[in-house]
Coordinates of C-alpha atoms in Angstrom, one line a residue:
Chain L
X1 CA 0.6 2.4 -3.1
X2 CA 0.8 1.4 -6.4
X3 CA -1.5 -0.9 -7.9
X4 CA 1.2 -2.9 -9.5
X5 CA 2.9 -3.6 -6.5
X6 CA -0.1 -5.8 -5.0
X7 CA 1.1 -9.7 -5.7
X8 CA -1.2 -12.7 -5.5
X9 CA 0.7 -15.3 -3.5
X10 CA -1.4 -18.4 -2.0
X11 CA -0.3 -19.0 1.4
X12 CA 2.0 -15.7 1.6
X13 CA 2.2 -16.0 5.3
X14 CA 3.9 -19.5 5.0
X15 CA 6.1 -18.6 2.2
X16 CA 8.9 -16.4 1.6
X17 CA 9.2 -15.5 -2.5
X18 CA 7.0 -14.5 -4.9
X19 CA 5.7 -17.2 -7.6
X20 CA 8.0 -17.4 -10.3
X21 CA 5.6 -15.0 -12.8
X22 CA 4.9 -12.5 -10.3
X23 CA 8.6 -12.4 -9.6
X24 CA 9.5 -11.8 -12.7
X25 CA 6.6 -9.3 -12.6
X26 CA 8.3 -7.3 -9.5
X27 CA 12.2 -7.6 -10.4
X28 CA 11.9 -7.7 -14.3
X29 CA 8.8 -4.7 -15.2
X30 CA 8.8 -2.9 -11.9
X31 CA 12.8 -2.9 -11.2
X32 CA 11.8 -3.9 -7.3
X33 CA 15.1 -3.7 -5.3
X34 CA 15.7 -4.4 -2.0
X35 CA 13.7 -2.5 0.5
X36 CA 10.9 -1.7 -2.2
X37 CA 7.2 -1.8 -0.3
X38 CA 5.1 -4.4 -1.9
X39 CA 1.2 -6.0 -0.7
X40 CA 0.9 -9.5 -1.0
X41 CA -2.9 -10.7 -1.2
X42 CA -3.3 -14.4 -0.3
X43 CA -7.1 -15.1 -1.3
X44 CA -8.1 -15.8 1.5
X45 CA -8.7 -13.2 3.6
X46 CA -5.6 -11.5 4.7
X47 CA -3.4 -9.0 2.9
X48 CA 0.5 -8.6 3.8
X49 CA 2.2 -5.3 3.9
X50 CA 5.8 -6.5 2.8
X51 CA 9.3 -5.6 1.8
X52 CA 11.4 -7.2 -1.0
X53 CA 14.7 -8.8 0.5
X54 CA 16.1 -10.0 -2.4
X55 CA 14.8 -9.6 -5.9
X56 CA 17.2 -10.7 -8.8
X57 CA 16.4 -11.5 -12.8
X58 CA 14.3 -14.7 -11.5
X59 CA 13.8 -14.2 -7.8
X60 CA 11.7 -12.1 -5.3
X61 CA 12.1 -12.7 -1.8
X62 CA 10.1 -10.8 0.8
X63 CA 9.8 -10.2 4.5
X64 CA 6.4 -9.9 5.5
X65 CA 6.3 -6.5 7.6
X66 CA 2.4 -5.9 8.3
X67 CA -0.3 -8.5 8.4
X68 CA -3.6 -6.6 7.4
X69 CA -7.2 -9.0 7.8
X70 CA -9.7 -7.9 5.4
X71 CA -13.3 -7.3 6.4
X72 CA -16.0 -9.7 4.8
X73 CA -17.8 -7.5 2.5
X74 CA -21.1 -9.9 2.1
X75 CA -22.9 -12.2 4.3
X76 CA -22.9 -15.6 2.8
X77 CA -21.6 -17.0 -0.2
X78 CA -22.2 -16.2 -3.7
X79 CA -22.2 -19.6 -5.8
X80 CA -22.6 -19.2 -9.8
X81 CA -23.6 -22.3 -11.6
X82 CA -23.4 -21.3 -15.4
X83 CA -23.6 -23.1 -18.7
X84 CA -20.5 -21.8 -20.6
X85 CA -21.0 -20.0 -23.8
X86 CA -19.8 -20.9 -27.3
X87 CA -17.8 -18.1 -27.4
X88 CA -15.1 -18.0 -24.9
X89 CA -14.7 -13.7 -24.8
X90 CA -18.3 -13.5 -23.4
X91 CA -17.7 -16.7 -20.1
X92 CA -14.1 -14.4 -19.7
X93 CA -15.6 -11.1 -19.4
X94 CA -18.5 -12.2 -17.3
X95 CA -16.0 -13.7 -15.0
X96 CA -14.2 -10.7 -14.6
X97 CA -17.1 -8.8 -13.8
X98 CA -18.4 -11.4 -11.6
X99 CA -15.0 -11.0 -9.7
X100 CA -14.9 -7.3 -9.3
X101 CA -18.6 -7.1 -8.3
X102 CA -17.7 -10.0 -6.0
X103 CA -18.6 -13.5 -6.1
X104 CA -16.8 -16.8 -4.2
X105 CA -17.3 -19.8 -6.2
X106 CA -18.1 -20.3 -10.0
X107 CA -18.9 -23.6 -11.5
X108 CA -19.2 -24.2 -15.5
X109 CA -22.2 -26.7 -16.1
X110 CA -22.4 -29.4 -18.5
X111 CA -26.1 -29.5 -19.6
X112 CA -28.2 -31.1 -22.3
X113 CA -28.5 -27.8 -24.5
X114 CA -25.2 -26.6 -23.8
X115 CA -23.0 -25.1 -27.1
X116 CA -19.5 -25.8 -25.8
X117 CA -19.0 -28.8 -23.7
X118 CA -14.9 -28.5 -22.9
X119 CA -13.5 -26.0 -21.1
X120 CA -10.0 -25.0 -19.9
X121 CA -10.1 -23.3 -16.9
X122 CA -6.5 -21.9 -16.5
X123 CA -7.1 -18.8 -18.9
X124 CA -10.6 -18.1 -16.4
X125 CA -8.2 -18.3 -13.2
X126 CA -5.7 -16.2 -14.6
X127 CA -8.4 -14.0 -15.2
X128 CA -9.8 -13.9 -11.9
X129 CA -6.9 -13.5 -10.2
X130 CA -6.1 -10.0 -12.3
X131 CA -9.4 -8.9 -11.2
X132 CA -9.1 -10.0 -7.4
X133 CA -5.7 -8.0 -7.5
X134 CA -7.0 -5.0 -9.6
X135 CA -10.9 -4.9 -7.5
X136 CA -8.7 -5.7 -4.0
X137 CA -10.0 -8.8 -3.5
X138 CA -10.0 -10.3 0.0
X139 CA -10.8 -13.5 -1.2
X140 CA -10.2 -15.6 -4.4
X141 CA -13.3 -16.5 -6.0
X142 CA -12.8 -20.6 -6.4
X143 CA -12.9 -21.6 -10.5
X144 CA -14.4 -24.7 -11.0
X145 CA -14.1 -27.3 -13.8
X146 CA -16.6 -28.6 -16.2
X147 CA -19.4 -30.7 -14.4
X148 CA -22.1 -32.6 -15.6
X149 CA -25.7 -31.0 -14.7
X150 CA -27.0 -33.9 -12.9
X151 CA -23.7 -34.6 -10.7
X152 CA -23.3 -30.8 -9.6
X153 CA -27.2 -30.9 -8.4
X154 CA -27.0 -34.3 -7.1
X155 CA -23.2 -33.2 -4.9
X156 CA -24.3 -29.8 -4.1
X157 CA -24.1 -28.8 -0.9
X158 CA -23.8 -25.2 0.0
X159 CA -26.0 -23.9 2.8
X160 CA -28.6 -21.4 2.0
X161 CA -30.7 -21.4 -0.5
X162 CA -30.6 -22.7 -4.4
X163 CA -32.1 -21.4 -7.4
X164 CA -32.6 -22.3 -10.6
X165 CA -33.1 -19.9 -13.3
X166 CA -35.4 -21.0 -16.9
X167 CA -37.7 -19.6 -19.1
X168 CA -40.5 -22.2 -18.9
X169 CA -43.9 -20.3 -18.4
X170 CA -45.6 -23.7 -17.4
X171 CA -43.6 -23.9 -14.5
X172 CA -44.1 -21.1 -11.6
X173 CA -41.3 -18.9 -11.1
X174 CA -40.7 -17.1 -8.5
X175 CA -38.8 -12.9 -9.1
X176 CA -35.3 -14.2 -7.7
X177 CA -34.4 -10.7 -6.6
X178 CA -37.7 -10.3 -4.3
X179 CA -36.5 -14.1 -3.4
X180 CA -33.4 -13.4 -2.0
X181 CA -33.9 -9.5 -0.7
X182 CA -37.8 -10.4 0.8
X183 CA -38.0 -14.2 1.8
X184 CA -36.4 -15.7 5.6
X185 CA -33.3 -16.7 4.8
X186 CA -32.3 -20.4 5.0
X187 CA -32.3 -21.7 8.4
X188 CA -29.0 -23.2 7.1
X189 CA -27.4 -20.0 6.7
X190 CA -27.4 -17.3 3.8
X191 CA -25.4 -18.8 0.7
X192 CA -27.2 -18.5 -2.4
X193 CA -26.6 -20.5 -5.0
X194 CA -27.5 -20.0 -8.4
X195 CA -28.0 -21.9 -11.7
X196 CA -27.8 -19.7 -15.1
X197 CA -28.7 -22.1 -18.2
X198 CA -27.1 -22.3 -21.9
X199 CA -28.2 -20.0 -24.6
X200 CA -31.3 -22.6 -25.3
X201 CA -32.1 -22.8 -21.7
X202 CA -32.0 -26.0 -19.6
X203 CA -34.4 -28.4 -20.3
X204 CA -37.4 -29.3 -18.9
X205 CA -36.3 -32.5 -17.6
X206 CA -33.0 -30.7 -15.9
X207 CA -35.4 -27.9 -14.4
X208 CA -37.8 -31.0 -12.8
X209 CA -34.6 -32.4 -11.7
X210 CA -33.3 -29.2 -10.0
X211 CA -36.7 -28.5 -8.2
X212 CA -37.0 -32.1 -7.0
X213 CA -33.3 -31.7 -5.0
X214 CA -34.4 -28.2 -3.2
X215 CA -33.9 -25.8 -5.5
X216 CA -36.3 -23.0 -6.2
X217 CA -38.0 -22.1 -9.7
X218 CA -37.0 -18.7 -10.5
X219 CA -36.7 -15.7 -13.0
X220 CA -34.1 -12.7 -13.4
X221 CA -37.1 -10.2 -14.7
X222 CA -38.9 -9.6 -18.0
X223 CA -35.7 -8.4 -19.7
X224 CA -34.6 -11.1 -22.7
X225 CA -30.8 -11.7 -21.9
X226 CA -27.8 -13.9 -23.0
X227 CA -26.7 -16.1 -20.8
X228 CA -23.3 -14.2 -19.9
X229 CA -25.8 -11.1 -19.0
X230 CA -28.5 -13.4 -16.8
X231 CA -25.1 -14.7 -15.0
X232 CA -23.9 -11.4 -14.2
X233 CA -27.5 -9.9 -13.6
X234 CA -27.4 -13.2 -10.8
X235 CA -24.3 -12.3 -9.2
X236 CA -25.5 -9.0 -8.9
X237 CA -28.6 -9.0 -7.3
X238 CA -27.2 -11.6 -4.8
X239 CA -24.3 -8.6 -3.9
X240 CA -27.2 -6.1 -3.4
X241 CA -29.5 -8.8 -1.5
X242 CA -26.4 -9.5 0.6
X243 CA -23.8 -7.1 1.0
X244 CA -22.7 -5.3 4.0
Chain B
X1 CA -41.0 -16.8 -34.7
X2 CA -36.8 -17.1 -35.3
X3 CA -34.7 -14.5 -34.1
X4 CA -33.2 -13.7 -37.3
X5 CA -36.3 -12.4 -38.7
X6 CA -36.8 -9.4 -36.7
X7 CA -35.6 -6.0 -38.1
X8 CA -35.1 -2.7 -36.9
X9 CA -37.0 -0.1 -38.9
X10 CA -36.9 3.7 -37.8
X11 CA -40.6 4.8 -38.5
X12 CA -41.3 1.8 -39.6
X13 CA -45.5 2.5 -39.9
X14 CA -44.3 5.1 -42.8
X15 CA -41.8 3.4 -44.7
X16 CA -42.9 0.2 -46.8
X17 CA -38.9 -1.1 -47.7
X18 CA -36.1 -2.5 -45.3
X19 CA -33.1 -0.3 -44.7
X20 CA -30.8 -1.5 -47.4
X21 CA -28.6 -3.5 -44.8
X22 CA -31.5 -5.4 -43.3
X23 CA -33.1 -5.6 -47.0
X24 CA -29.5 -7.8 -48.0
X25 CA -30.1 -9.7 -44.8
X26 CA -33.8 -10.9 -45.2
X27 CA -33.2 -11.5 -48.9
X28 CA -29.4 -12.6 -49.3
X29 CA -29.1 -14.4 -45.9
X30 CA -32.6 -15.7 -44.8
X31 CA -33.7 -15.8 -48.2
X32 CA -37.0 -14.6 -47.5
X33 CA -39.7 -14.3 -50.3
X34 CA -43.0 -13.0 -51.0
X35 CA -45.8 -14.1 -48.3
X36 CA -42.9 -14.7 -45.7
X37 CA -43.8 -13.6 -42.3
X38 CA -41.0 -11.0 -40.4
X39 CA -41.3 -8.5 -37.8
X40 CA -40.2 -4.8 -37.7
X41 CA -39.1 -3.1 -34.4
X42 CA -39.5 0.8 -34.9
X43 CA -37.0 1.4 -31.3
X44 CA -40.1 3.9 -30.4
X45 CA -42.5 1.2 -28.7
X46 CA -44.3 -0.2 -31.2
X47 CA -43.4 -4.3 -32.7
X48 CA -44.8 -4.9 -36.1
X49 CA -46.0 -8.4 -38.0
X50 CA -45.6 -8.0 -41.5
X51 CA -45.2 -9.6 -44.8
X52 CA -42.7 -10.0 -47.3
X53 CA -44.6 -8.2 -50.3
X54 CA -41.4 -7.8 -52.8
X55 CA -37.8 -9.5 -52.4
X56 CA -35.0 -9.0 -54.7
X57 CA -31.5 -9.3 -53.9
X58 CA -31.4 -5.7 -52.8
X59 CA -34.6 -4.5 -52.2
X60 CA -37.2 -6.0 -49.4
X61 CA -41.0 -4.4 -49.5
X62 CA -42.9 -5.4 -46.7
X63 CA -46.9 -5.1 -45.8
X64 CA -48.1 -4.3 -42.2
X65 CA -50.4 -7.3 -40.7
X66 CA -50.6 -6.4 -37.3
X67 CA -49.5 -3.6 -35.0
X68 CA -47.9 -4.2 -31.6
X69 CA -47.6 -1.9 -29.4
X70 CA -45.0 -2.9 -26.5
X71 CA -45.4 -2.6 -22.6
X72 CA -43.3 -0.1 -21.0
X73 CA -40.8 -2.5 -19.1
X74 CA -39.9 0.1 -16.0
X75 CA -40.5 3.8 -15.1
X76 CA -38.8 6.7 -15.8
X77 CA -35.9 7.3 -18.1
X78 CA -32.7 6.0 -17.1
X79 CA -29.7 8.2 -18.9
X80 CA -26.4 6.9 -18.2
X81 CA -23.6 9.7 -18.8
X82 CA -20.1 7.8 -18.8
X83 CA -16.7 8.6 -19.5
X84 CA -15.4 5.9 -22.4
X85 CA -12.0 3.9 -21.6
X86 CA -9.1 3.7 -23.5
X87 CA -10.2 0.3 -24.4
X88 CA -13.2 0.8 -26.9
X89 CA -14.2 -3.0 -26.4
X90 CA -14.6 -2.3 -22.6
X91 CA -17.1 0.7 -23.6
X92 CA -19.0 -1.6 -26.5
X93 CA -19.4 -4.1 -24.3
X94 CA -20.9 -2.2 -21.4
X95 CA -23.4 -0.6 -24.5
X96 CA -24.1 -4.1 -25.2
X97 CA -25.2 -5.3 -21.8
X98 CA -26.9 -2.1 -20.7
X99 CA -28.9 -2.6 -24.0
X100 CA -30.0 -6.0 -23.1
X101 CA -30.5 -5.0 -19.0
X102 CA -32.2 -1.7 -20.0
X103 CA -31.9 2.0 -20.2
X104 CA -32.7 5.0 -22.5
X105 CA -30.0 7.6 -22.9
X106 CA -26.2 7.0 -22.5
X107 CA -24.2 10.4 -23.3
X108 CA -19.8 9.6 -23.3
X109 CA -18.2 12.3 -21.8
X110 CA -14.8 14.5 -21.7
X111 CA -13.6 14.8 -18.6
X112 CA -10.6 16.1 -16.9
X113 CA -9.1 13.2 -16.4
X114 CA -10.3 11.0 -19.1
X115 CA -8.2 8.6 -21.0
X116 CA -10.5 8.9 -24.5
X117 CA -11.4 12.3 -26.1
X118 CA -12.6 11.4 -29.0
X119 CA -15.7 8.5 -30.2
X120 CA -17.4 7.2 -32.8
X121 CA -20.6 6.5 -32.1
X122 CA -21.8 4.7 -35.3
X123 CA -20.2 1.5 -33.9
X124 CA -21.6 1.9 -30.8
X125 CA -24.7 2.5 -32.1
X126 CA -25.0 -0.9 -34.3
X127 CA -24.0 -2.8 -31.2
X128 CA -26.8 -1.4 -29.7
X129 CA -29.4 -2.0 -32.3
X130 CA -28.2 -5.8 -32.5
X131 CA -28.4 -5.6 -28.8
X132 CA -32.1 -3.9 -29.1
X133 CA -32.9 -6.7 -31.7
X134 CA -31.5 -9.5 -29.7
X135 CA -33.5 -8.7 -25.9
X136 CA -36.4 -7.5 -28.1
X137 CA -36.6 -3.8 -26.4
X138 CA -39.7 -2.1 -27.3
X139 CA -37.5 0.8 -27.3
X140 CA -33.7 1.9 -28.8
X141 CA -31.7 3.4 -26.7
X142 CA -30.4 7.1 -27.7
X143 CA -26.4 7.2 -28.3
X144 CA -25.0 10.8 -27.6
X145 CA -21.6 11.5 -29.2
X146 CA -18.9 12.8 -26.7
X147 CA -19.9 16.1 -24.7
X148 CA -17.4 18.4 -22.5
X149 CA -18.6 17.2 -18.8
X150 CA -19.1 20.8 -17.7
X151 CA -21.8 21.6 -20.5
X152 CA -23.5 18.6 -20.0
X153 CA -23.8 19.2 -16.3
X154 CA -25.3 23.0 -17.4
X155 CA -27.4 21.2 -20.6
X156 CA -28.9 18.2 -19.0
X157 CA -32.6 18.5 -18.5
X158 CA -33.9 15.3 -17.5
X159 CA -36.7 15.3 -15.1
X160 CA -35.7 13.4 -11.8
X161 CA -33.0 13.2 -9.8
X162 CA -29.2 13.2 -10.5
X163 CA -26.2 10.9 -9.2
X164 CA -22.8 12.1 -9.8
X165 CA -20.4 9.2 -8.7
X166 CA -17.1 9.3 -7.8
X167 CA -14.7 8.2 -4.8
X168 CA -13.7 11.5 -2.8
X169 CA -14.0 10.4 0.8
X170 CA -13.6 14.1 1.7
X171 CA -16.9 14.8 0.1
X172 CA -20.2 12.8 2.3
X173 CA -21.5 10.3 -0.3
X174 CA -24.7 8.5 -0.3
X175 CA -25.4 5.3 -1.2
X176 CA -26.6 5.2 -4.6
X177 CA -29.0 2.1 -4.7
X178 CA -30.5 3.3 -1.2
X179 CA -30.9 6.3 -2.8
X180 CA -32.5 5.4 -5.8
X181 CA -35.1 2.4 -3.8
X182 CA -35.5 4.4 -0.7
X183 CA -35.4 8.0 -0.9
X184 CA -39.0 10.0 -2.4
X185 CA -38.6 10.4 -6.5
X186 CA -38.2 13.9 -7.3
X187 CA -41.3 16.2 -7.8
X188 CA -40.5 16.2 -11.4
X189 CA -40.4 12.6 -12.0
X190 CA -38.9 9.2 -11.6
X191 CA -36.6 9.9 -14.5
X192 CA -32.2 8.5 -13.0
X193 CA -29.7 10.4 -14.9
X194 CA -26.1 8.6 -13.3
X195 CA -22.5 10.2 -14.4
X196 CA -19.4 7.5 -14.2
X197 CA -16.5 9.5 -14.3
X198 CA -12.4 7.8 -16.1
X199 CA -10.5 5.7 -14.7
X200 CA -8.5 8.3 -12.5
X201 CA -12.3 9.1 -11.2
X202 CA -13.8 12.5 -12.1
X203 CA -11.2 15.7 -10.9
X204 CA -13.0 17.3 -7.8
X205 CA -13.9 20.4 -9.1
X206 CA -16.0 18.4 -11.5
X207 CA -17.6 16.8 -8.7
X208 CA -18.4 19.8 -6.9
X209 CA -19.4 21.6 -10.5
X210 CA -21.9 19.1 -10.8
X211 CA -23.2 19.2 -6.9
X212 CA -24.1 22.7 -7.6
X213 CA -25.8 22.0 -10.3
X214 CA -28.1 19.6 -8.7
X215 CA -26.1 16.3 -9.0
X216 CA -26.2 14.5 -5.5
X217 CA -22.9 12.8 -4.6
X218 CA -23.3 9.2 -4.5
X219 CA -21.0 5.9 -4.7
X220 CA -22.2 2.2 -6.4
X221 CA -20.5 0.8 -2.7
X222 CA -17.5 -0.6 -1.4
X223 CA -16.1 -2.6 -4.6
X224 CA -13.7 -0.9 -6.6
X225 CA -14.9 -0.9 -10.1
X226 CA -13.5 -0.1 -13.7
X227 CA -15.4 2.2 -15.2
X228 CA -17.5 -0.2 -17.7
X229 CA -18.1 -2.4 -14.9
X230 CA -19.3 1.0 -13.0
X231 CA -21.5 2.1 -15.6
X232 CA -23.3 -1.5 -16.2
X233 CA -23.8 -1.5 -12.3
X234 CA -25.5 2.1 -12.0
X235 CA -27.9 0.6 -15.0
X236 CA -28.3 -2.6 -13.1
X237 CA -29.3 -1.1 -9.8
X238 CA -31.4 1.4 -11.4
X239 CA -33.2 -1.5 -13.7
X240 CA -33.7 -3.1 -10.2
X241 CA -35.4 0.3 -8.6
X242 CA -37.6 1.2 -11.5
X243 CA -38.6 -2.2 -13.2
X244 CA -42.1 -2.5 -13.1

């Protein structure tokens, strides 16, 4: 059971050949042949123990032999909100890592302070679906575009509970850690969603905003971090508070 | 207060100059001059306010104003022993972040199995003083050059308990953050000393080495981790148990 042999394919069950680049993947790097044992992994929720029916130069056709559900492995979803940082190495790595530790949605933020304002999200999904293949994923995380602060608070609607972390010591925050781990959850259910600022924080106004449509004030701790760290810090605490 | 003007000064109460790179920083870069305020981290718990007294292109004397000594941020010492990837931007990276999350000790280790046997630690030990200077630790974490695993297992000191991860199913594993939040701290102190083993996981005679010597088996749960992904977790869950 190699790891190489584990395929991303959206919608395995309804198809029958791998996406041209993992095709080329199987037949070209791994010399699959016909017969070869492969696992398909569809994001969303179900891995397929398969065998390759027909693999040339271009082509990998499979016949799905095993259809194996994957447990959920935390209660709730985990929804980052994060301001992207100028330098696109340290939103990629944290977006790995966010994968592996496990995560389900990501959204890059648009906010008044914020050093890079365009983002392509291609390069992050390819990235996130290596790590969903190489951390055996049951489920894609989902890689949102760019959005504008005040439309994602405004159209949010996750169940569960919201935070939003700052570093304002005129507003009271609340130890988002104890949050999650101590408090009832939501009588909505138990997503949490959480909003990690730009290197200059969110502003004020943006904060006032957030609070005002349900979210909850909070900090990550005493520790000083960069934003990629305070987004990674989030995701983890919210797998502790909410794993199974 | 700007970032930029805090230096890291070993023994800094003794010494009246800058070390030569942060001297050519202050004077060359910031262009600070006589009267000019900075601050001086020593990495042993103490901040200090100070005072430009002499600048010159190369050479940055500095007066004590006020001493600061620094809040202990969590209890115990948390020593991370890791074995480094192949990759040494995996490795800094995880230095980085377990700089700005927190811990005190991380030792890189030979293993049986490890895909790096040799290290040099004098890169890993700037990122972590940027990383020091950056989250404004009251404290520098010690960087051990790369130790055989078996006389580190029969070397290492540390008061507390031990964790030894690793992925054996055959051998009963705890769960490492349960352990750490749950379980009474040792007799000898609160001190978390956590081994990460390669890629291809520590061999299992170094696993059971290291149970008789003390180590309790333990795994960071069900995700399957890289090993820099590994280490930053064991410093994040232990950060979590011990912050105060």
């Amino acid at each position: 059971m190699k790891e190489a042999r584990y395929f991303y394919v959206p919608n395995a069950a309804m198809e029958t050949a791998l996406p041209a680049e993992e095709a080329i993947h199987a037949t070209r790097v791994l010399r699959l042949k016909e017969g070869d044992e492969l696992f398909l992994m569809d994001g969303e929720g179900y891995f397929y123990r398969a065998e390759v029916a027909l693999a040339t130069p271009k082509k990998c056709l499979y016949t799905i032999k095993e259809t194996l559900r994957q447990e959920l492995a935390w209660r709730g979803k985990i929804y980052l909100a994060i301001a992207p940082t100028k330098d696109m190495g340290r939103i990629e790595w944290m977006t790995e890592k966010g994968t592996e530790i496990g995560f389900d949605e990501i959204t890059f933020l648009d906010c008044k302070f914020s050093e890079r304002k365009t983002l392509r999200t291609d390069r992050i999904e390819k990235i996130v679906i290596s790590a969903v293949k190489q951390s055996r994923k049951g489920w894609k995380p989902v890689v949102n575009s760019m959005t504008p602060f005040h439309s994602f608070i405004e159209k949010h609607s996750n169940n569960g509970r919201k935070y939003i972390c700052h570093c304002y010591q005129e507003i009271p925050r609340a130890d988002f850690f104890t949050a999650i781990t101590q408090e009832e959850s939501s009588p909505t259910g138990e997503d949490i969603t959480v909003l990690v600022g730009p290197e200059g924080d969110f502003s004020i106004d943006e904060v006032r905003f957030a609070l005002e449509h349900g979210f909850e004030s909070v900090t990550l701790g005493n520790s000083r971090l960069r934003t990629e760290t305070a987004g990674l810090s989030a995701v983890m605490m919210s797998q502790l508070a909410r794993r199974m």
